Amino acid sequence: MAKKRRPRTPTSARATGTSTAEIPVVGAREPCPCGSGRRYKACHGRAAAQAATELVRRPFEGLPSECDWVALRELVPSATVPLTLKSGLPDGVPSLTLGTVLPMAWPALRRDNGAVLLALQNDTATGDLSRDLADVLARALNTDPGNPVSASRPAAGGPRLQELLDLEAPFEPTVHEGFAFWLEDAQAATPEVAASLERANAAATPTARLTGVDAAYWCETPGKNHLRWVLPHDEEPLLDALARLHAAGAATLGDDTRLVGSFRAHGLTVPVWDLPSAMRAEDCEKPAAAFHERLGEALATDAPLTPEERRARNGLTNRQVTLN
């Protein structure tokens, strides 16, 4: 078996005994603060740039309800979740809430009363979404009340959400019809925020979270509805199981429903069903629970796929769309 290579540490870090996380970020052409005499981009900046471009495939792995984190990041227009810090909230911060999106695409907002809103659906600066969000959160907790938090590139080696959040606390999303949660007082909103709210409300797709299974979200669209279900299983065995069910005619959620494909999002697979327009979220509860049982049985099967099942699997993979 080939030996694994150890990650390379910049020469200056070995010489000075300092870690990349301890070196402040400076201009690329400036002398590196470690004292090596080299430019920052050729010294500790090289490690920082590499860390910024390496993609973390499952950024929410290890967080409670990883599947719901993925759904709120990629699928759900408007939702909020109370968050709990391991160290407790600092003085002057009465609450911390995760929201899907905030007005003007702000990464976070510190309300006038000191409460913090953290946005999940924002562009991020590096390949580690968890570290980017943790950086925004840390800055939001120290922002003066009544101000948004600006976008910024986090320092390499900073903490991740998994290090800041209480991993024993429940993660219970509340899905909203619109974005009224943005405002404490709608009458006091600036014209820019009011216009942003109006646009967001007009574009929001009606969405509901199923209560009987985890991380399944019904949504209403013109002509047909959909169920999008973020599943925690590894992709390959999950696709095998879905193919077995599809080939057996057991992958539906009832009459006039159809498994049409799947998304790949943040390392997880998200099967998608077409539903008739008359089928509401509450109508999906029993069929989804029954499908969940069938899926468990299919996942427990390790027999080779039949030719028909392989064709079904190929059809599913050909219709898979990667969201990130």
Short mmCIF file of C-alpha atoms in Angstrom, two decimals:
data_model
loop_
_atom_site.label_atom_id
_atom_site.label_comp_id
_atom_site.label_asym_id
_atom_site.label_seq_id
_atom_site.Cartn_x
_atom_site.Cartn_y
_atom_site.Cartn_z
CA MET A 1 0.00 0.00 0.00
CA ALA A 2 1.36 3.39 -0.97
CA LYS A 3 2.20 5.71 1.90
CA LYS A 4 0.10 8.84 2.18
CA ARG A 5 1.95 12.07 1.64
CA ARG A 6 1.91 14.47 4.52
CA PRO A 7 0.53 17.93 3.69
CA ARG A 8 3.35 20.31 2.84
CA THR A 9 4.00 23.17 5.22
CA PRO A 10 5.51 26.33 3.75
CA THR A 11 9.27 26.47 4.30
CA SER A 12 8.93 29.65 6.34
CA ALA A 13 6.44 27.99 8.69
CA ARG A 14 8.92 25.18 9.40
CA ALA A 15 11.73 27.66 9.89
CA THR A 16 9.88 30.00 12.23
CA GLY A 17 7.75 27.43 14.03
CA THR A 18 4.56 29.34 13.19
CA SER A 19 1.35 28.02 11.66
CA THR A 20 -0.46 29.55 8.70
CA ALA A 21 -3.39 30.39 10.96
CA GLU A 22 -1.11 32.64 13.08
CA ILE A 23 0.10 34.72 10.13
CA PRO A 24 -2.03 37.79 9.27
CA VAL A 25 -3.18 38.28 5.67
CA VAL A 26 -1.30 41.03 3.79
CA GLY A 27 -0.96 42.08 0.17
CA ALA A 28 0.32 39.39 -2.20
CA ARG A 29 3.51 41.34 -3.01
CA GLU A 30 4.22 42.50 0.53
CA PRO A 31 6.86 40.81 2.71
CA CYS A 32 5.39 37.82 4.55
CA PRO A 33 4.76 38.72 8.23
CA CYS A 34 6.46 35.48 9.29
CA GLY A 35 9.87 37.13 8.71
CA SER A 36 11.07 34.75 6.01
CA GLY A 37 12.03 37.62 3.72
CA ARG A 38 9.85 36.23 0.91
CA ARG A 39 6.74 37.84 -0.56
CA TYR A 40 3.49 36.79 1.06
CA LYS A 41 2.15 35.13 -2.14
CA ALA A 42 5.24 32.87 -2.30
CA CYS A 43 5.21 32.07 1.41
CA HIS A 44 2.21 31.73 3.74
CA GLY A 45 -0.08 33.19 1.08
CA ARG A 46 0.42 30.05 -0.99
CA ALA A 47 -1.13 27.86 1.72
CA ALA A 48 -3.94 30.37 2.23
CA ALA A 49 -4.72 30.40 -1.50
CA GLN A 50 -4.75 26.60 -1.63
CA ALA A 51 -7.09 26.41 1.36
CA ALA A 52 -9.40 28.92 -0.32
CA THR A 53 -9.75 26.87 -3.49
CA GLU A 54 -10.05 23.36 -2.04
CA LEU A 55 -13.70 22.30 -2.12
CA VAL A 56 -15.14 20.68 0.98
CA ARG A 57 -17.56 18.18 -0.52
CA ARG A 58 -19.84 17.91 2.54
CA PRO A 59 -19.49 21.22 4.39
CA PHE A 60 -22.39 20.47 6.78
CA GLU A 61 -21.27 16.96 7.73
CA GLY A 62 -21.29 16.56 11.49
CA LEU A 63 -23.94 19.21 12.08
CA PRO A 64 -27.34 18.14 13.41
CA SER A 65 -29.78 17.66 10.51
CA GLU A 66 -27.16 17.89 7.77
CA CYS A 67 -29.88 17.15 5.20
CA ASP A 68 -31.95 20.16 6.30
CA TRP A 69 -28.89 22.40 6.10
CA VAL A 70 -28.50 21.31 2.48
CA ALA A 71 -32.20 21.85 1.75
CA LEU A 72 -32.21 25.34 3.23
CA ARG A 73 -29.05 26.23 1.33
CA GLU A 74 -30.25 25.00 -2.08
CA LEU A 75 -34.00 24.36 -2.21
CA VAL A 76 -36.08 26.36 0.27
CA PRO A 77 -36.84 30.02 -0.48
CA SER A 78 -37.71 31.26 3.01
CA ALA A 79 -37.03 29.57 6.33
CA THR A 80 -35.47 30.27 9.71
CA VAL A 81 -33.86 28.12 12.41
CA PRO A 82 -32.76 29.16 15.92
CA LEU A 83 -29.08 28.36 16.48
CA THR A 84 -27.26 27.68 19.73
CA LEU A 85 -23.58 28.42 20.31
CA LYS A 86 -21.39 26.01 22.29
CA SER A 87 -20.14 28.89 24.42
CA GLY A 88 -23.56 30.52 24.79
CA LEU A 89 -24.60 33.88 23.39
CA PRO A 90 -22.41 36.86 24.30
CA ASP A 91 -23.82 39.75 26.31
CA GLY A 92 -26.04 41.98 24.22
CA VAL A 93 -27.02 39.22 21.75
CA PRO A 94 -30.49 38.00 22.76
CA SER A 95 -30.82 35.46 19.94
CA LEU A 96 -29.07 33.89 16.95
CA THR A 97 -31.14 32.81 13.94
CA LEU A 98 -30.19 31.17 10.66
CA GLY A 99 -32.18 32.45 7.67
CA THR A 100 -32.17 31.28 4.08
CA VAL A 101 -31.53 34.76 2.69
CA LEU A 102 -31.45 38.37 3.93
CA PRO A 103 -32.28 41.69 2.24
CA MET A 104 -29.73 43.12 -0.18
CA ALA A 105 -27.98 39.70 -0.07
CA TRP A 106 -26.36 40.63 3.26
CA PRO A 107 -24.31 37.75 4.72
CA ALA A 108 -25.63 38.60 8.20
CA LEU A 109 -27.46 41.31 10.10
CA ARG A 110 -27.26 42.58 13.68
CA ARG A 111 -30.66 43.96 14.59
CA ASP A 112 -31.16 47.13 16.59
CA ASN A 113 -31.88 44.97 19.66
CA GLY A 114 -28.61 43.06 19.18
CA ALA A 115 -30.14 39.86 17.75
CA VAL A 116 -28.14 38.25 14.93
CA LEU A 117 -29.52 36.87 11.66
CA LEU A 118 -27.11 34.70 9.63
CA ALA A 119 -27.88 34.11 5.93
CA LEU A 120 -27.25 30.68 4.40
CA GLN A 121 -27.86 31.35 0.69
CA ASN A 122 -24.95 33.65 -0.11
CA ASP A 123 -21.95 33.48 -2.39
CA THR A 124 -18.92 32.43 -0.40
CA ALA A 125 -15.26 33.28 -0.72
CA THR A 126 -13.65 29.85 -0.35
CA GLY A 127 -14.33 26.19 -1.00
CA ASP A 128 -15.40 25.55 2.60
CA LEU A 129 -18.91 26.86 3.12
CA SER A 130 -18.87 25.95 6.80
CA ARG A 131 -15.74 28.01 7.46
CA ASP A 132 -17.11 30.96 5.48
CA LEU A 133 -20.35 30.96 7.46
CA ALA A 134 -18.48 30.64 10.75
CA ASP A 135 -16.41 33.70 9.83
CA VAL A 136 -19.55 35.71 9.03
CA LEU A 137 -21.12 34.57 12.29
CA ALA A 138 -18.11 35.59 14.36
CA ARG A 139 -18.07 39.03 12.76
CA ALA A 140 -21.84 39.44 13.18
CA LEU A 141 -21.58 38.80 16.93
CA ASN A 142 -19.16 41.73 17.16
CA THR A 143 -20.94 44.10 14.76
CA ASP A 144 -22.61 47.17 16.25
CA PRO A 145 -26.40 46.75 16.55
CA GLY A 146 -28.40 48.08 13.62
CA ASN A 147 -25.86 47.13 10.94
CA PRO A 148 -25.42 44.44 8.28
CA VAL A 149 -22.22 42.40 7.93
CA SER A 150 -20.25 42.81 4.73
CA ALA A 151 -18.80 40.00 2.65
CA SER A 152 -15.15 39.14 3.36
CA ARG A 153 -12.61 36.38 2.81
CA PRO A 154 -11.96 34.44 6.03
CA ALA A 155 -8.43 33.77 7.21
CA ALA A 156 -7.13 30.29 6.45
CA GLY A 157 -7.45 27.95 9.40
CA GLY A 158 -10.35 29.77 11.02
CA PRO A 159 -13.08 27.88 12.90
CA ARG A 160 -15.95 26.07 11.18
CA LEU A 161 -19.62 25.94 12.17
CA GLN A 162 -19.02 22.51 13.67
CA GLU A 163 -16.65 24.13 16.18
CA LEU A 164 -18.92 27.06 17.07
CA LEU A 165 -22.42 25.55 17.25
CA ASP A 166 -23.83 23.32 19.96
CA LEU A 167 -24.05 19.97 18.19
CA GLU A 168 -26.52 18.64 20.76
CA ALA A 169 -29.08 21.39 20.15
CA PRO A 170 -32.03 20.56 17.87
CA PHE A 171 -32.16 21.97 14.34
CA GLU A 172 -35.83 22.67 13.60
CA PRO A 173 -36.55 24.75 10.47
CA THR A 174 -39.65 26.91 10.19
CA VAL A 175 -40.69 27.47 6.57
CA HIS A 176 -42.27 30.87 5.81
CA GLU A 177 -44.55 32.03 3.01
CA GLY A 178 -42.51 35.19 2.52
CA PHE A 179 -39.69 37.18 4.08
CA ALA A 180 -41.45 39.17 6.80
CA PHE A 181 -38.91 37.71 9.27
CA TRP A 182 -36.41 40.20 7.85
CA LEU A 183 -38.00 43.14 9.62
CA GLU A 184 -38.76 43.98 13.23
CA ASP A 185 -40.76 47.03 12.08
CA ALA A 186 -41.90 47.10 8.45
CA GLN A 187 -42.74 50.78 8.73
CA ALA A 188 -39.11 51.60 9.55
CA ALA A 189 -37.63 49.76 6.54
CA THR A 190 -35.49 51.80 4.17
CA PRO A 191 -36.76 52.08 0.56
CA GLU A 192 -33.98 49.72 -0.59
CA VAL A 193 -34.91 47.05 1.96
CA ALA A 194 -38.63 47.47 1.27
CA ALA A 195 -38.03 47.02 -2.47
CA SER A 196 -35.83 43.97 -1.82
CA LEU A 197 -38.56 42.48 0.36
CA GLU A 198 -41.20 43.04 -2.31
CA ARG A 199 -39.05 41.35 -4.97
CA ALA A 200 -38.24 38.41 -2.73
CA ASN A 201 -41.87 37.84 -1.74
CA ALA A 202 -42.95 37.91 -5.39
CA ALA A 203 -40.34 35.32 -6.37
CA ALA A 204 -40.82 32.90 -3.47
CA THR A 205 -42.10 29.45 -4.43
CA PRO A 206 -44.72 28.11 -1.98
CA THR A 207 -42.89 25.44 0.03
CA ALA A 208 -43.65 23.19 3.01
CA ARG A 209 -41.57 20.75 5.04
CA LEU A 210 -43.05 17.30 5.60
CA THR A 211 -43.46 16.35 9.25
CA GLY A 212 -43.33 12.54 9.06
CA VAL A 213 -39.91 12.17 7.42
CA ASP A 214 -36.71 14.19 7.59
CA ALA A 215 -35.64 16.85 5.09
CA ALA A 216 -38.44 16.34 2.54
CA TYR A 217 -39.84 19.55 1.05
CA TRP A 218 -43.00 19.93 -1.05
CA CYS A 219 -43.20 22.90 -3.39
CA GLU A 220 -45.85 24.31 -5.71
CA THR A 221 -45.07 25.31 -9.28
CA PRO A 222 -47.32 26.13 -12.25
CA GLY A 223 -48.85 22.97 -13.75
CA LYS A 224 -47.39 20.49 -11.25
CA ASN A 225 -45.98 20.26 -7.77
CA HIS A 226 -42.77 18.60 -6.61
CA LEU A 227 -41.31 16.78 -3.65
CA ARG A 228 -37.56 17.22 -3.15
CA TRP A 229 -36.06 15.01 -0.47
CA VAL A 230 -32.48 15.34 0.77
CA LEU A 231 -31.28 11.88 1.82
CA PRO A 232 -28.26 11.12 4.06
CA HIS A 233 -27.11 7.90 2.39
CA ASP A 234 -23.93 7.52 0.33
CA GLU A 235 -24.66 8.21 -3.33
CA GLU A 236 -23.75 4.87 -4.92
CA PRO A 237 -25.82 2.56 -2.69
CA LEU A 238 -28.67 5.09 -2.73
CA LEU A 239 -28.77 5.14 -6.53
CA ASP A 240 -28.75 1.34 -6.55
CA ALA A 241 -31.69 1.29 -4.13
CA LEU A 242 -33.63 3.88 -6.11
CA ALA A 243 -33.00 1.89 -9.28
CA ARG A 244 -34.33 -1.30 -7.66
CA LEU A 245 -37.50 0.51 -6.61
CA HIS A 246 -37.90 2.26 -9.95
CA ALA A 247 -37.57 -1.01 -11.88
CA ALA A 248 -40.15 -2.61 -9.60
CA GLY A 249 -42.60 0.27 -10.05
CA ALA A 250 -42.23 1.11 -6.35
CA ALA A 251 -40.47 4.48 -6.61
CA THR A 252 -43.64 6.56 -6.86
CA LEU A 253 -45.56 8.43 -4.17
CA GLY A 254 -48.97 7.40 -5.49
CA ASP A 255 -51.09 7.83 -8.58
CA ASP A 256 -49.85 10.33 -11.16
CA THR A 257 -46.53 10.82 -9.31
CA ARG A 258 -43.13 10.06 -10.80
CA LEU A 259 -39.51 9.96 -9.68
CA VAL A 260 -37.98 12.18 -12.36
CA GLY A 261 -34.35 12.40 -11.28
CA SER A 262 -32.19 13.86 -8.56
CA PHE A 263 -29.94 16.72 -7.58
CA ARG A 264 -26.46 16.34 -6.14
CA ALA A 265 -25.90 19.01 -3.48
CA HIS A 266 -23.08 19.38 -0.94
CA GLY A 267 -22.20 15.70 -1.14
CA LEU A 268 -25.78 14.43 -0.73
CA THR A 269 -28.37 13.14 -3.19
CA VAL A 270 -31.78 14.79 -3.54
CA PRO A 271 -34.41 12.70 -5.38
CA VAL A 272 -37.18 14.73 -7.03
CA TRP A 273 -40.74 13.63 -7.73
CA ASP A 274 -43.31 15.24 -10.00
CA LEU A 275 -46.70 15.49 -8.28
CA PRO A 276 -50.12 16.43 -9.61
CA SER A 277 -51.11 20.03 -8.90
CA ALA A 278 -53.90 18.84 -6.60
CA MET A 279 -51.44 17.00 -4.33
CA ARG A 280 -50.60 19.20 -1.33
CA ALA A 281 -47.88 18.74 1.28
CA GLU A 282 -50.21 16.94 3.70
CA ASP A 283 -51.12 14.48 0.94
CA CYS A 284 -47.46 13.47 0.69
CA GLU A 285 -47.07 12.42 4.33
CA LYS A 286 -48.31 8.81 4.17
CA PRO A 287 -46.84 8.02 0.73
CA ALA A 288 -43.48 9.44 1.81
CA ALA A 289 -43.47 7.37 5.01
CA ALA A 290 -44.28 4.24 3.01
CA PHE A 291 -41.56 5.02 0.47
CA HIS A 292 -39.08 5.52 3.31
CA GLU A 293 -39.75 1.95 4.46
CA ARG A 294 -39.35 0.56 0.93
CA LEU A 295 -36.11 2.49 0.50
CA GLY A 296 -34.71 1.03 3.71
CA GLU A 297 -35.43 -2.47 2.46
CA ALA A 298 -33.83 -1.72 -0.91
CA LEU A 299 -30.74 -0.27 0.77
CA ALA A 300 -30.35 -3.48 2.76
CA THR A 301 -30.23 -5.57 -0.44
CA ASP A 302 -26.75 -6.36 -1.75
CA ALA A 303 -27.66 -8.58 -4.71
CA PRO A 304 -26.25 -7.47 -8.09
CA LEU A 305 -28.53 -5.23 -10.12
CA THR A 306 -30.58 -6.95 -12.79
CA PRO A 307 -30.37 -5.67 -16.38
CA GLU A 308 -33.66 -3.82 -15.89
CA GLU A 309 -32.38 -2.27 -12.66
CA ARG A 310 -29.14 -1.20 -14.35
CA ARG A 311 -31.16 0.51 -17.08
CA ALA A 312 -33.19 2.27 -14.40
CA ARG A 313 -30.00 3.36 -12.65
CA ASN A 314 -28.53 4.72 -15.88
CA GLY A 315 -31.70 6.70 -16.44
CA LEU A 316 -31.48 8.21 -12.95
CA THR A 317 -27.81 9.15 -13.27
CA ASN A 318 -28.37 10.67 -16.72
CA ARG A 319 -31.00 12.96 -15.21
CA GLN A 320 -28.91 13.95 -12.19
CA VAL A 321 -28.06 17.64 -11.85
CA THR A 322 -25.25 18.95 -9.64
CA LEU A 323 -26.18 22.15 -7.79
CA ASN A 324 -22.72 23.01 -6.46
#
